[in-house]
Coordinates of C-alpha atoms in Angstrom, one line a residue:
X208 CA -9.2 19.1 10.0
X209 CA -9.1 21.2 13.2
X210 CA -12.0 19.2 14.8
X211 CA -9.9 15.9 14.1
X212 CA -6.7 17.0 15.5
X213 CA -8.6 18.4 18.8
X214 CA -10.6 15.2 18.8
X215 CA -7.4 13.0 18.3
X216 CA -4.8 15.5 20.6
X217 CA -2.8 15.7 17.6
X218 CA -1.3 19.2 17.8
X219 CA -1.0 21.0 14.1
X220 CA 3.0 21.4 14.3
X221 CA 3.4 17.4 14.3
X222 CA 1.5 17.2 11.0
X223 CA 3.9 18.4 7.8
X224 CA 2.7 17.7 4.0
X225 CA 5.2 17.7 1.4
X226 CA 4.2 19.1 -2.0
X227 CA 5.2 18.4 -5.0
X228 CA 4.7 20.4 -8.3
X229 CA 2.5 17.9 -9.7
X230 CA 0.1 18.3 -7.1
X231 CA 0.4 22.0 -6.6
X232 CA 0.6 23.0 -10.5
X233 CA -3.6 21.8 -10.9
X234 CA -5.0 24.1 -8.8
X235 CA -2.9 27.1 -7.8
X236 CA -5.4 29.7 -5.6
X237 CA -7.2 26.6 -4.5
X238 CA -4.1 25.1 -3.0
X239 CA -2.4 28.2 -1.7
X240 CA -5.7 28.8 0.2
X241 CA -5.6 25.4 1.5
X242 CA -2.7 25.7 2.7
X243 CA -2.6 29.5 4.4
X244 CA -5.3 28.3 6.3
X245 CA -3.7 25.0 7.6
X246 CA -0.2 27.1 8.3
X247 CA -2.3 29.4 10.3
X248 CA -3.6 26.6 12.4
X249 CA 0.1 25.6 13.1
X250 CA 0.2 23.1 10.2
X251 CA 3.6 23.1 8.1
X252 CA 3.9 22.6 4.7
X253 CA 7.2 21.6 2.4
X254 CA 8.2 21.5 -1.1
X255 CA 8.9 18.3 -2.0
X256 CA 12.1 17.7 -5.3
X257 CA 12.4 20.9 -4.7
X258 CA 14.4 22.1 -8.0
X259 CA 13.4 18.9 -10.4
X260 CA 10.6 21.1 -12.2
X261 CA 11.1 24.5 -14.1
X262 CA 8.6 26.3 -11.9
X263 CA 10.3 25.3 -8.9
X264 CA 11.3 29.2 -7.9
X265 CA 7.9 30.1 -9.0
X266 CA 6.2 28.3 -6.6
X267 CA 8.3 30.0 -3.7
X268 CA 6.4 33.3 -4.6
X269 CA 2.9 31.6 -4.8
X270 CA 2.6 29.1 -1.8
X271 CA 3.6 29.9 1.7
X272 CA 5.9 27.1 2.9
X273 CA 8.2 26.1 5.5
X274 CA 11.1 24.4 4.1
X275 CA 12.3 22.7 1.1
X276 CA 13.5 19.2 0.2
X277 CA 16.4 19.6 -2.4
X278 CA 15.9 17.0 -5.0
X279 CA 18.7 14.2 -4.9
X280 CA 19.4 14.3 -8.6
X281 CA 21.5 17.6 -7.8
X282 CA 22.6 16.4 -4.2
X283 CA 24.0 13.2 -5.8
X284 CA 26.1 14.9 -8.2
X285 CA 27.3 17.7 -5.1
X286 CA 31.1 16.1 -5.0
X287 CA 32.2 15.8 -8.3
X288 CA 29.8 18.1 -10.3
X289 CA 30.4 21.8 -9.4
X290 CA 26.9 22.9 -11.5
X291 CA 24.9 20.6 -9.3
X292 CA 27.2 22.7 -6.3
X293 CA 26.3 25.9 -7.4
X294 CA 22.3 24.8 -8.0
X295 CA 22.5 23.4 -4.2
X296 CA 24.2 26.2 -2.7
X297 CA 21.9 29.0 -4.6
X298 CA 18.9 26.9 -3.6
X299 CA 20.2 26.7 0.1
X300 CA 20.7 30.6 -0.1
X301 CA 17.2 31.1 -1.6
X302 CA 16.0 29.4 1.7
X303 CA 18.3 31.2 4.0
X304 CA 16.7 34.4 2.8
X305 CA 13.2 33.4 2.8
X306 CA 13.8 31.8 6.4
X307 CA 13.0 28.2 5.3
X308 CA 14.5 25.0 6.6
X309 CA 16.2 22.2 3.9
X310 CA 16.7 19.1 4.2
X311 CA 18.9 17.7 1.2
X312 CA 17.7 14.1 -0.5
X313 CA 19.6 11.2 -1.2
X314 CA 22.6 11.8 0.8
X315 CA 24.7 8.6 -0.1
X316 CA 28.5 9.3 1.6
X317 CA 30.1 11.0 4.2
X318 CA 32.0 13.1 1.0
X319 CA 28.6 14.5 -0.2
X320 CA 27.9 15.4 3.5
X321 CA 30.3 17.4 3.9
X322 CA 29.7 19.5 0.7
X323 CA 26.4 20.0 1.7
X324 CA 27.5 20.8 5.4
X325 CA 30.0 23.8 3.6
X326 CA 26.5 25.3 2.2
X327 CA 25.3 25.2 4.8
X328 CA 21.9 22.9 4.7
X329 CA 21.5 21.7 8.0
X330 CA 19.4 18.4 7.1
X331 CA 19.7 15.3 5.2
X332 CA 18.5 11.7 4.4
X333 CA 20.1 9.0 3.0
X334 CA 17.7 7.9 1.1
X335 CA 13.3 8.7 0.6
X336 CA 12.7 5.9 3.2
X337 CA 14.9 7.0 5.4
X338 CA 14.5 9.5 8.5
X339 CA 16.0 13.2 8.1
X340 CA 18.7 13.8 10.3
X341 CA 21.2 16.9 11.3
X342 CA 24.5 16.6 10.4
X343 CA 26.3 16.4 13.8
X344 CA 24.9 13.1 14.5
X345 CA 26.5 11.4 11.6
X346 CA 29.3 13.5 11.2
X347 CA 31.8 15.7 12.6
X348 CA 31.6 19.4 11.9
X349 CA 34.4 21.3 9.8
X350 CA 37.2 21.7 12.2
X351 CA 34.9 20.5 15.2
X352 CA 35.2 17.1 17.6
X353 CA 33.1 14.2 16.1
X354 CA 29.8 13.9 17.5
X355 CA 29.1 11.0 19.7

Protein backbone atom coordinates (compact mmCIF):
# COMPACT_ATOMS: atom_id res chain seq x y z
CA UNK A 1 0.00 0.00 0.00
CA UNK A 2 2.83 2.43 0.74
CA UNK A 3 4.33 1.89 -2.81
CA UNK A 4 0.81 2.85 -4.31
CA UNK A 5 0.16 5.88 -2.38
CA UNK A 6 3.92 7.19 -3.17
CA UNK A 7 3.40 6.07 -6.78
CA UNK A 8 -0.13 7.83 -6.89
CA UNK A 9 0.93 11.12 -4.33
CA UNK A 10 -1.83 10.02 -2.27
CA UNK A 11 -0.66 10.96 1.19
CA UNK A 12 -1.81 8.21 4.07
CA UNK A 13 -4.00 10.87 6.17
CA UNK A 14 -6.50 11.32 3.02
CA UNK A 15 -7.19 7.53 3.05
CA UNK A 16 -9.78 6.56 6.25
CA UNK A 17 -11.44 2.86 6.31
CA UNK A 18 -14.45 2.36 8.33
CA UNK A 19 -14.87 -0.89 10.13
CA UNK A 20 -17.50 -2.54 11.03
CA UNK A 21 -17.80 -5.58 13.52
CA UNK A 22 -18.58 -7.90 10.91
CA UNK A 23 -15.48 -7.42 9.26
CA UNK A 24 -13.35 -7.06 12.27
CA UNK A 25 -14.95 -9.97 14.49
CA UNK A 26 -13.24 -12.89 11.60
CA UNK A 27 -9.97 -12.22 12.18
CA UNK A 28 -9.02 -10.33 15.28
CA UNK A 29 -4.83 -10.29 15.61
CA UNK A 30 -4.82 -10.37 11.85
CA UNK A 31 -6.79 -7.20 11.57
CA UNK A 32 -5.41 -5.32 14.51
CA UNK A 33 -1.96 -5.95 12.80
CA UNK A 34 -3.30 -4.69 9.61
CA UNK A 35 -4.26 -1.91 10.78
CA UNK A 36 -1.20 -0.73 13.44
CA UNK A 37 0.78 -0.95 10.56
CA UNK A 38 -1.38 1.28 8.13
CA UNK A 39 -1.99 3.87 11.28
CA UNK A 40 1.71 4.05 11.53
CA UNK A 41 2.06 4.93 7.98
CA UNK A 42 -0.44 7.86 8.61
CA UNK A 43 -3.47 5.81 7.57
CA UNK A 44 -6.76 6.29 9.86
CA UNK A 45 -9.08 3.91 10.73
CA UNK A 46 -12.88 4.22 12.14
CA UNK A 47 -15.49 2.18 13.71
CA UNK A 48 -18.21 2.12 11.71
CA UNK A 49 -22.29 1.55 13.78
CA UNK A 50 -20.37 2.11 16.36
CA UNK A 51 -22.72 0.73 19.34
CA UNK A 52 -25.25 -1.68 17.03
CA UNK A 53 -23.21 -4.89 18.12
CA UNK A 54 -22.64 -6.20 21.73
CA UNK A 55 -18.80 -6.20 21.32
CA UNK A 56 -18.85 -2.70 20.35
CA UNK A 57 -16.77 -1.53 23.72
CA UNK A 58 -14.72 -4.57 23.21
CA UNK A 59 -13.37 -3.66 20.17
CA UNK A 60 -12.15 -0.23 21.64
CA UNK A 61 -9.54 -2.26 23.65
CA UNK A 62 -8.41 -4.52 20.73
CA UNK A 63 -8.05 -2.31 17.59
CA UNK A 64 -6.31 1.03 17.49
CA UNK A 65 -8.71 3.51 15.96
CA UNK A 66 -9.29 7.04 15.36
CA UNK A 67 -12.83 7.87 15.79
CA UNK A 68 -16.21 6.37 15.86
CA UNK A 69 -19.36 6.63 13.84
CA UNK A 70 -22.32 6.41 16.39
CA UNK A 71 -24.90 4.16 14.87
CA UNK A 72 -28.16 6.20 13.83
CA UNK A 73 -30.60 3.73 15.42
CA UNK A 74 -29.56 5.57 18.86
CA UNK A 75 -28.98 9.06 17.20
CA UNK A 76 -32.59 8.85 15.75
CA UNK A 77 -34.22 8.25 18.99
CA UNK A 78 -31.65 11.30 20.80
CA UNK A 79 -34.83 13.79 21.23
CA UNK A 80 -37.46 11.95 22.58
CA UNK A 81 -35.83 8.78 24.00
CA UNK A 82 -33.57 9.69 27.03
CA UNK A 83 -31.93 5.80 27.01
CA UNK A 84 -30.80 6.37 23.46
CA UNK A 85 -29.46 10.03 25.27
CA UNK A 86 -27.60 8.44 27.85
CA UNK A 87 -26.07 5.55 25.28
CA UNK A 88 -25.03 8.65 22.97
CA UNK A 89 -23.62 10.78 25.53
CA UNK A 90 -21.61 7.70 27.35
CA UNK A 91 -20.39 6.70 23.91
CA UNK A 92 -19.37 10.44 23.17
CA UNK A 93 -17.59 10.37 26.70
CA UNK A 94 -15.89 6.93 25.94
CA UNK A 95 -14.30 8.84 22.94
CA UNK A 96 -13.50 12.04 24.69
CA UNK A 97 -11.38 9.90 26.99
CA UNK A 98 -9.70 7.76 24.56
CA UNK A 99 -9.08 10.97 22.35
CA UNK A 100 -11.20 9.79 19.37
CA UNK A 101 -13.27 11.99 16.97
CA UNK A 102 -17.35 11.07 16.40
CA UNK A 103 -19.32 11.74 13.99
CA UNK A 104 -23.07 10.86 14.80
CA UNK A 105 -25.21 8.99 11.87
CA UNK A 106 -28.50 9.77 10.61
CA UNK A 107 -28.93 13.17 11.90
CA UNK A 108 -32.49 13.98 10.49
CA UNK A 109 -33.61 17.64 12.23
CA UNK A 110 -32.22 20.59 13.58
CA UNK A 111 -33.88 19.19 17.15
CA UNK A 112 -31.60 16.00 17.20
CA UNK A 113 -28.72 18.38 16.37
CA UNK A 114 -28.86 20.11 19.01
CA UNK A 115 -29.06 17.18 21.53
CA UNK A 116 -26.12 15.85 19.98
CA UNK A 117 -24.41 19.38 20.00
CA UNK A 118 -25.26 19.41 24.22
CA UNK A 119 -22.96 16.04 24.26
CA UNK A 120 -20.80 17.29 22.78
CA UNK A 121 -20.10 15.19 19.37
CA UNK A 122 -18.76 17.62 17.09
CA UNK A 123 -19.78 15.74 13.68
CA UNK A 124 -22.76 14.57 11.92
CA UNK A 125 -24.49 13.35 8.66
CA UNK A 126 -27.74 13.44 7.69
CA UNK A 127 -27.88 10.50 6.26
CA UNK A 128 -24.95 7.35 5.02
CA UNK A 129 -24.82 9.05 1.53
CA UNK A 130 -24.39 12.19 2.75
CA UNK A 131 -21.01 14.14 3.69
CA UNK A 132 -20.13 14.63 7.50
CA UNK A 133 -20.24 18.03 8.54
CA UNK A 134 -19.45 20.22 11.96
CA UNK A 135 -22.21 21.57 13.56
CA UNK A 136 -21.59 25.33 13.08
CA UNK A 137 -22.19 25.15 9.54
CA UNK A 138 -25.71 24.07 9.78
CA UNK A 139 -26.46 25.32 12.97
CA UNK A 140 -26.02 27.94 15.46
CA UNK A 141 -24.17 27.10 18.69
CA UNK A 142 -25.99 27.11 22.14
CA UNK A 143 -26.21 30.74 23.00
CA UNK A 144 -23.86 31.62 20.01
CA UNK A 145 -24.63 33.83 16.58
CA UNK A 146 -25.79 31.51 13.73
CA UNK A 147 -23.17 30.52 11.49
CA UNK A 148 -23.17 31.94 8.05
Amino acid sequence: MRDGLTEFGVPPDCILFEITETAAIANVERARAAIEGLRKMGVRFWLDDFGSGLSSFNYLKHFPVDGLKIDGLFVKGIARNYLDYALVEAIQKIAETMGLATIAEYVESEEIATKLVAIGVPWGRASTSARPARWRLRFPSPGGPSAP
